[in-house]
Coordinates of C-alpha atoms in Angstrom, one line a residue:
M1 CA -0.2 45.1 24.9
L2 CA 1.3 43.3 21.8
Q3 CA 4.5 42.0 21.8
V4 CA 6.1 40.9 18.4
R5 CA 9.3 39.7 17.0
T6 CA 10.6 37.7 13.8
Q7 CA 13.2 35.4 12.3
T8 CA 14.2 35.0 8.5
I9 CA 13.9 30.9 8.4
S10 CA 14.2 28.6 5.2
L11 CA 11.6 25.9 4.6
S12 CA 12.1 22.9 2.3
S13 CA 8.9 22.0 -0.1
A14 CA 8.5 18.9 2.0
Q15 CA 8.6 20.9 5.0
W16 CA 6.0 23.2 3.7
Q17 CA 3.4 20.4 2.8
T18 CA 3.6 19.2 6.4
L19 CA 3.3 22.6 7.9
E20 CA 0.3 23.1 5.9
K21 CA -1.3 20.1 6.8
Q22 CA -0.7 21.4 10.8
A23 CA -2.2 24.9 9.7
L24 CA -5.3 23.2 8.4
A25 CA -5.8 21.5 12.1
L26 CA -6.0 24.8 13.0
S27 CA -9.1 26.6 14.1
R28 CA -7.7 29.7 11.7
Y29 CA -5.3 29.8 8.6
I30 CA -5.5 32.3 6.3
V31 CA -3.4 32.8 3.1
F32 CA -2.6 35.3 0.2
E33 CA -0.3 34.3 -2.2
S34 CA -0.1 37.1 -5.0
A35 CA -0.7 36.1 -8.6
D36 CA 2.6 37.3 -10.1
Q37 CA 4.1 34.8 -7.3
T38 CA 6.9 37.4 -5.7
S39 CA 5.1 37.9 -2.7
A40 CA 3.0 35.9 -0.2
W41 CA 1.4 35.9 3.7
Y42 CA 0.3 33.0 5.9
G43 CA -1.8 33.6 8.8
F44 CA -1.7 30.8 11.9
G45 CA -4.3 31.4 14.5
A46 CA -5.3 34.4 15.9
T47 CA -4.0 36.9 18.7
A48 CA -6.9 39.0 17.5
I49 CA -10.1 39.1 15.2
C50 CA -12.1 41.8 13.8
K51 CA -15.6 40.8 12.3
P52 CA -16.0 44.2 10.2
A53 CA -19.8 44.4 9.5
N54 CA -21.7 43.8 6.4
N55 CA -22.1 47.4 5.3
A56 CA -20.3 50.6 4.3
A57 CA -19.0 51.2 8.2
G58 CA -17.2 47.6 8.1
Y59 CA -14.2 49.5 6.1
Q60 CA -14.0 52.0 8.8
K61 CA -14.4 49.4 11.7
V62 CA -11.2 47.7 10.0
A63 CA -9.2 50.6 9.8
N64 CA -9.8 51.7 13.4
W65 CA -9.4 48.3 14.7
L66 CA -5.5 48.3 13.3
A67 CA -4.9 51.6 14.2
G68 CA -6.0 50.4 17.7
L69 CA -3.3 47.7 17.5
H70 CA -0.9 50.0 16.8
Q71 CA -1.0 51.5 19.8
Q72 CA -1.1 48.3 21.9
M73 CA 2.6 47.5 20.2
I74 CA 5.2 47.8 23.2
N75 CA 8.1 47.0 20.9
S76 CA 9.1 48.3 17.2
I77 CA 9.7 46.2 14.5
N78 CA 9.8 47.2 10.4
P79 CA 6.0 48.1 9.7
E80 CA 6.1 46.2 6.7
M81 CA 7.0 43.0 8.4
L82 CA 3.8 43.1 10.2
A83 CA -0.2 42.7 8.9
I84 CA -3.7 41.9 9.2
L85 CA -5.2 39.7 6.5
G86 CA -8.8 39.1 5.8
S87 CA -12.0 39.3 3.7
F88 CA -15.0 41.9 3.7
T89 CA -18.3 40.4 2.1
F90 CA -19.8 41.6 -1.0
M91 CA -22.5 43.4 0.3
K92 CA -25.0 44.1 3.0
I93 CA -27.1 40.7 3.8
G94 CA -30.8 42.5 3.6
K95 CA -33.1 39.7 4.0
Q96 CA -31.6 36.8 2.1
Q97 CA -30.5 33.8 4.1
H98 CA -26.8 33.7 5.4
N99 CA -26.6 30.4 7.1
D100 CA -24.2 29.1 4.9
W101 CA -21.7 31.4 6.2
Q102 CA -22.1 31.0 9.5
K103 CA -18.5 32.8 11.0
L104 CA -17.9 34.3 7.9
R105 CA -21.2 36.0 7.6
N106 CA -20.1 39.5 8.7
G107 CA -16.4 39.2 7.2
Y108 CA -13.4 38.2 9.3
F109 CA -9.8 39.6 9.5
I110 CA -7.4 38.4 11.8
L111 CA -3.9 39.8 13.1
P112 CA -2.1 36.1 13.0
R113 CA -0.5 34.3 15.9
F114 CA 2.2 33.6 13.6
L115 CA 2.7 35.2 10.4
I116 CA 4.8 33.9 7.4
K117 CA 5.8 36.1 5.0
K118 CA 7.5 34.7 1.8
T119 CA 9.1 37.0 -1.1
A120 CA 11.3 36.4 -3.6
Q121 CA 14.7 37.0 -1.3
K122 CA 13.5 35.5 1.9
T123 CA 11.2 33.8 4.2
D124 CA 10.3 35.6 7.6
L125 CA 8.6 34.1 10.6
I126 CA 6.7 36.9 12.7
E127 CA 5.0 35.9 16.1
T128 CA 2.8 38.7 17.7
T129 CA 1.3 37.7 20.9
E130 CA -0.4 39.4 23.8
Q131 CA 1.4 37.0 26.8
Q132 CA 4.9 36.7 27.2
F133 CA 6.8 34.5 24.7
A134 CA 6.8 30.6 25.8
T135 CA 10.6 30.2 25.0
A136 CA 13.5 32.4 23.6
D137 CA 13.3 30.3 20.4
I138 CA 10.8 31.8 17.7
V139 CA 11.0 28.2 16.0
Q140 CA 10.5 26.5 18.9
D141 CA 7.2 28.4 19.7
F142 CA 6.1 27.5 16.5
K143 CA 6.1 24.3 16.6
Q144 CA 4.7 23.8 20.0
Y145 CA 1.7 26.0 18.6
L146 CA 1.3 23.5 15.7
P147 CA -1.0 20.6 16.6
Q148 CA -0.6 16.8 15.4
T149 CA -2.3 16.2 12.2
K150 CA -3.9 12.6 11.4
V151 CA -3.4 11.4 7.7
A152 CA -6.6 11.6 5.4
N153 CA -7.1 8.9 3.1
N154 CA -10.6 10.3 1.6
L155 CA -12.0 8.6 -1.7
D156 CA -13.6 11.5 -3.7
K157 CA -17.2 10.2 -4.6
L158 CA -18.9 13.3 -5.9
S159 CA -22.4 14.2 -6.9
Y160 CA -23.6 18.0 -8.5
Y161 CA -26.6 19.9 -8.2
A162 CA -27.4 23.7 -10.2
D163 CA -30.5 24.8 -10.8
A164 CA -29.3 26.4 -14.1
K165 CA -33.0 26.8 -15.7
T166 CA -34.2 29.0 -13.2
W167 CA -31.0 31.4 -13.4
Q168 CA -31.2 31.8 -16.8
R169 CA -35.1 33.0 -16.8
H170 CA -33.7 35.0 -14.2
V171 CA -31.2 36.5 -16.8
A172 CA -34.0 36.6 -19.4
E173 CA -36.0 39.0 -17.0
I174 CA -32.9 41.2 -16.2
V175 CA -32.1 41.5 -20.2
Q176 CA -35.9 42.6 -20.6
Q177 CA -35.4 45.3 -17.6
I178 CA -32.1 46.5 -18.9
Q179 CA -33.3 47.0 -22.5
G180 CA -36.7 49.0 -20.8
R181 CA -34.5 51.3 -18.7
S182 CA -32.4 53.9 -19.9
T183 CA -30.5 54.4 -17.0
L184 CA -29.5 50.5 -16.3
E185 CA -26.6 49.5 -18.1
K186 CA -25.4 46.4 -16.7
V187 CA -26.5 43.7 -13.2
V188 CA -23.8 40.9 -12.5
L189 CA -25.7 37.8 -11.6
A190 CA -24.2 35.0 -9.6
R191 CA -25.3 31.7 -9.5
T192 CA -24.0 28.5 -7.5
L193 CA -22.8 24.9 -8.2
Q194 CA -23.8 22.6 -5.4
V195 CA -21.0 19.6 -4.9
N196 CA -21.4 16.9 -2.6
N197 CA -19.3 14.4 -1.2
E198 CA -19.6 10.6 0.3
M199 CA -16.6 11.9 2.7
D200 CA -15.4 14.8 4.1
F201 CA -13.3 17.1 1.9
D202 CA -9.5 16.6 2.0
Y203 CA -8.6 20.6 2.8
A204 CA -4.7 19.6 2.4
K205 CA -5.4 18.4 -0.9
I206 CA -7.6 20.6 -2.0
L207 CA -4.5 23.4 -1.4
T208 CA -2.1 21.2 -3.0
R209 CA -4.4 21.4 -6.1
L210 CA -4.7 24.9 -6.1
R211 CA -1.1 25.5 -6.4
Q212 CA -0.4 22.9 -9.0
K213 CA -3.2 23.5 -11.2
Q214 CA -4.4 27.4 -11.1
L215 CA -0.9 29.2 -12.0
A216 CA -0.9 33.3 -12.4
V217 CA -3.6 33.8 -10.3
Y218 CA -4.0 35.2 -6.5
H219 CA -4.6 31.9 -4.3
L220 CA -7.0 33.3 -1.6
V221 CA -7.4 30.8 1.5
L222 CA -9.6 31.4 4.8
K223 CA -10.2 28.4 7.0
V224 CA -12.4 29.5 10.3
D225 CA -13.1 26.7 12.1
H226 CA -14.7 23.7 10.0
Q227 CA -15.2 26.1 6.9
L228 CA -12.5 26.9 4.2
F229 CA -13.3 29.3 1.3
V230 CA -11.0 29.0 -1.3
S231 CA -10.4 31.3 -4.5
A232 CA -8.4 31.4 -7.5
T233 CA -9.2 34.4 -9.1
P234 CA -7.1 36.6 -11.8
E235 CA -8.4 40.3 -10.6
R236 CA -6.9 42.8 -8.3
L237 CA -8.9 45.3 -6.5
V238 CA -6.2 47.4 -5.3
K239 CA -2.6 47.5 -4.4
L240 CA -0.9 50.2 -2.5
T241 CA 2.7 50.7 -2.2
A242 CA 3.4 53.9 -0.6
S243 CA 1.5 56.6 -2.2
V244 CA 1.4 54.6 -5.5
L245 CA -1.4 52.7 -6.2
Q246 CA -2.7 50.2 -8.7
T247 CA -5.8 48.5 -10.0
A248 CA -7.4 47.3 -12.9
A249 CA -10.9 47.2 -14.9
V250 CA -11.4 43.4 -15.9
A251 CA -14.9 42.4 -18.1
G252 CA -15.6 39.9 -20.8
T253 CA -14.8 36.0 -21.0
A254 CA -13.6 33.5 -23.7
P255 CA -12.4 30.2 -23.2
R256 CA -8.4 29.2 -23.7
G257 CA -7.6 27.5 -26.9
V258 CA -6.1 24.4 -26.9
E259 CA -3.6 25.2 -29.2
K260 CA -1.8 28.5 -29.7
Y261 CA -3.6 29.3 -32.9
Q262 CA -7.2 28.6 -31.4
D263 CA -5.8 30.8 -28.5
Q264 CA -4.7 33.5 -30.3
A265 CA -8.1 33.4 -32.4
L266 CA -10.5 33.6 -29.0
G267 CA -8.5 36.3 -27.8
T268 CA -8.3 38.3 -31.3
A269 CA -12.1 37.7 -31.0
L270 CA -13.0 38.9 -27.6
L271 CA -10.5 42.2 -28.1
Q272 CA -12.9 42.8 -31.1
D273 CA -16.3 41.6 -29.5
K274 CA -18.7 44.9 -29.6
K275 CA -20.6 43.2 -26.5
N276 CA -17.5 42.5 -24.1
R277 CA -16.1 45.7 -25.3
S278 CA -18.8 47.9 -24.3
E279 CA -19.1 45.8 -21.0
Q280 CA -15.5 46.5 -20.3
Q281 CA -15.6 50.1 -21.0
I282 CA -18.3 50.6 -18.2
V283 CA -15.8 49.2 -15.8
V284 CA -13.3 51.8 -17.0
A285 CA -15.5 54.7 -16.9
E286 CA -16.9 53.9 -13.4
I287 CA -13.4 53.2 -11.9
K288 CA -12.2 56.3 -13.4
R289 CA -14.8 58.3 -11.5
R290 CA -14.5 56.9 -8.5
L291 CA -10.8 57.3 -8.0
T292 CA -10.6 60.8 -9.2
P293 CA -11.3 62.5 -6.1
L294 CA -9.1 59.9 -4.2
T295 CA -6.0 60.1 -6.4
T296 CA -3.5 62.5 -8.5
H297 CA -2.1 61.7 -12.1
L298 CA -4.3 58.9 -13.0
E299 CA -3.1 56.5 -16.2
I300 CA -5.6 54.6 -17.7
P301 CA -4.4 53.2 -21.2
D302 CA -6.9 53.6 -24.1
E303 CA -7.0 50.0 -25.2
P304 CA -7.4 46.6 -22.9
I305 CA -5.0 44.0 -23.2
L306 CA -5.9 40.3 -22.4
L307 CA -5.4 38.4 -18.9
K308 CA -5.5 35.0 -19.5
S309 CA -5.4 32.3 -16.6
Q310 CA -5.6 28.5 -16.9
R311 CA -9.4 28.0 -18.5
V312 CA -10.5 31.6 -19.4
Q313 CA -9.2 34.9 -21.0
H314 CA -10.4 38.4 -20.3
L315 CA -10.0 41.7 -21.1
Y316 CA -7.7 43.6 -18.8
T317 CA -6.9 47.8 -18.6
P318 CA -4.4 48.4 -15.7
I319 CA -5.0 51.5 -14.0
R320 CA -2.5 53.4 -12.2
A321 CA -2.7 56.8 -10.0
H322 CA -0.6 58.5 -6.8
L323 CA -3.0 58.3 -3.6
A324 CA -4.1 61.8 -2.4
A325 CA -3.3 63.4 0.9
N326 CA -5.6 61.9 3.7
E327 CA -6.6 58.8 2.0
N328 CA -5.9 54.9 2.5
I329 CA -6.2 51.5 1.4
F330 CA -10.0 51.6 3.1
T331 CA -11.1 54.5 1.3
L332 CA -9.9 53.3 -2.0
I333 CA -11.8 49.6 -1.0
A334 CA -14.8 51.6 0.2
A335 CA -14.8 53.9 -3.1
L336 CA -13.9 50.4 -5.9
H337 CA -15.7 48.2 -4.0
P338 CA -17.8 46.6 -5.5
T339 CA -16.7 47.5 -9.3
P340 CA -19.1 47.5 -12.2
A341 CA -17.3 44.0 -13.2
L342 CA -18.9 42.4 -10.0
G343 CA -22.1 44.2 -9.1
G344 CA -23.1 46.3 -12.1
Y345 CA -23.8 50.0 -13.4
P346 CA -25.4 52.0 -11.8
K347 CA -24.1 50.6 -8.8
E348 CA -27.2 51.0 -6.4
A349 CA -30.0 50.0 -9.0
A350 CA -27.9 46.8 -10.3
L351 CA -27.5 45.8 -6.3
T352 CA -31.1 46.1 -5.6
L353 CA -31.7 43.7 -8.5
I354 CA -29.3 41.5 -7.5
R355 CA -30.8 41.1 -4.0
R356 CA -34.1 40.3 -5.8
W357 CA -32.8 37.8 -8.1
E358 CA -30.1 36.0 -6.2
P359 CA -31.5 33.2 -3.8
D360 CA -28.0 32.8 -2.2
F361 CA -26.2 35.4 -0.1
R362 CA -23.1 36.0 -1.7
G363 CA -20.6 36.1 1.4
L364 CA -17.0 36.1 0.3
F365 CA -17.7 35.5 -3.0
G366 CA -16.4 38.7 -5.2
A367 CA -15.3 40.5 -1.7
P368 CA -12.4 42.3 -1.3
F369 CA -9.8 40.0 0.3
G370 CA -6.3 40.8 1.1
Y371 CA -3.8 42.3 3.9
V372 CA -2.8 45.8 4.9
T373 CA 0.6 46.1 6.8
F374 CA 1.5 47.9 9.9
A375 CA 2.9 51.0 7.1
G376 CA -0.2 51.3 5.7
T377 CA 0.7 49.5 2.4
G378 CA -1.5 46.5 1.1
E379 CA -3.0 44.5 -1.7
F380 CA -6.7 43.2 -2.1
A381 CA -8.2 41.0 -4.6
V382 CA -11.6 40.0 -5.6
A383 CA -12.5 37.0 -4.6
I384 CA -14.1 35.3 -7.4
R385 CA -13.6 31.7 -8.8
S386 CA -14.5 30.9 -5.8
M387 CA -16.2 28.1 -3.3
L388 CA -17.2 27.6 0.6
I389 CA -16.4 24.1 1.9
H390 CA -18.0 22.7 4.8
G391 CA -17.1 19.0 5.8
Q392 CA -18.7 16.7 2.8
R393 CA -20.5 19.9 1.2
A394 CA -19.0 22.5 -1.2
K395 CA -20.7 25.6 -2.9
L396 CA -19.2 26.8 -5.8
F397 CA -19.9 30.6 -7.2
A398 CA -19.8 31.9 -10.5
G399 CA -21.5 35.4 -12.2
A400 CA -21.9 36.9 -15.3
G401 CA -22.5 40.3 -16.6
I402 CA -25.8 41.2 -18.1
V403 CA -26.3 43.5 -20.7
A404 CA -28.8 44.5 -22.8
A405 CA -27.0 42.2 -25.5
S406 CA -26.8 39.3 -23.2
D407 CA -28.4 35.6 -24.6
P408 CA -29.4 33.9 -21.6
K409 CA -27.9 30.6 -22.9
Q410 CA -24.6 31.8 -23.8
E411 CA -24.7 33.3 -19.9
V412 CA -25.6 29.9 -18.6
Q413 CA -22.3 28.4 -20.5
E414 CA -19.8 31.2 -19.5
T415 CA -20.5 30.6 -15.6
S416 CA -20.3 26.7 -16.5
L417 CA -16.9 27.8 -17.4
K418 CA -16.3 30.2 -14.8
F419 CA -16.7 27.2 -12.2
E420 CA -14.1 24.9 -13.9
P421 CA -11.2 26.2 -11.6
M422 CA -12.7 25.2 -8.4
L423 CA -13.9 21.8 -9.8
T424 CA -10.4 20.9 -10.7
L425 CA -9.6 21.3 -7.0
L426 CA -12.5 18.9 -5.9
Q427 CA -12.1 16.3 -9.1

């Protein structure tokens, strides 16, 4: 049985920095910070864990697990105050190697032992336990739960490895297949960049840089044992509040300009580029097709706008709808993931080529990462612009949408640009 209690608290920036260092000494720590900075969830430790499985059944497994947690509650609180947090995987493993992901290889969801929910109005501390509360004071319990930390003094000396030539050759082969098959329109191919350090990476320093350098994007963090997954993604998969859902079609990439006039020129060129507009329209049409049976009052603008992050900008179409009866956030995720922006189109044909040509299992890269409250509301982002770190080794992920008009050399340049958000956290 589960007991829950809450209290509104106040944390200074200095107290928060100390708190996060302690959190990173725990075996489990998870963060979801919204792109608009209006809300955030932080999970410390775990009262319960669910590993979804890397296939379609994983969504229902997590839904059933959440329903079971509901039934174990012996005291009532506002269900919007309590949430599970975690990530699914991008897709089924198949025959690919996945040793890098260890405990994360099937996805990972947590009902945190302690949860902090931050909004613009207040900060709440929530404690959930299967035992009796240790003391009558929730804040005292929290302080006792957190471990003491050692001061890290790591000097980063980095080396890099990326097999860009092999990946470029794979892109060229996929372009030929798309040109030769009238039904295959797009394949999103990912590649990796290996970064090695002479000492263990300082996880606290990386998260400080994440908030300093990667603005106006989602911040996603999951630490399990000694592994740390980090994402600074601009892309929402789905947000559900009451019965209203929000999602978006994102595709096409251009760099940001140093000066305002350069930035505007690059954005205008992206809006007018036929290849990128075609790629983005594929995403819009497919999301519409998938949402139609699950929703009512589907609203999709005719023209995209620009979504700008620190280093790049994308074509962006916001989408809203009302959720149909008997549907929930898990059925939405199952329908939407992966969108053509992360998988390709048609879905199954594209995923078959991804399994064939990608040497690395994507794991949480490009996967739905987010939270679901006990009221059934929640939000999931698409975990792109991400990396997996374990001690002295970091693996960065980036993908590019390959269509018939793609230039393999330009796709290498685009993915190199997409590595930069994570590289800035390591350097």
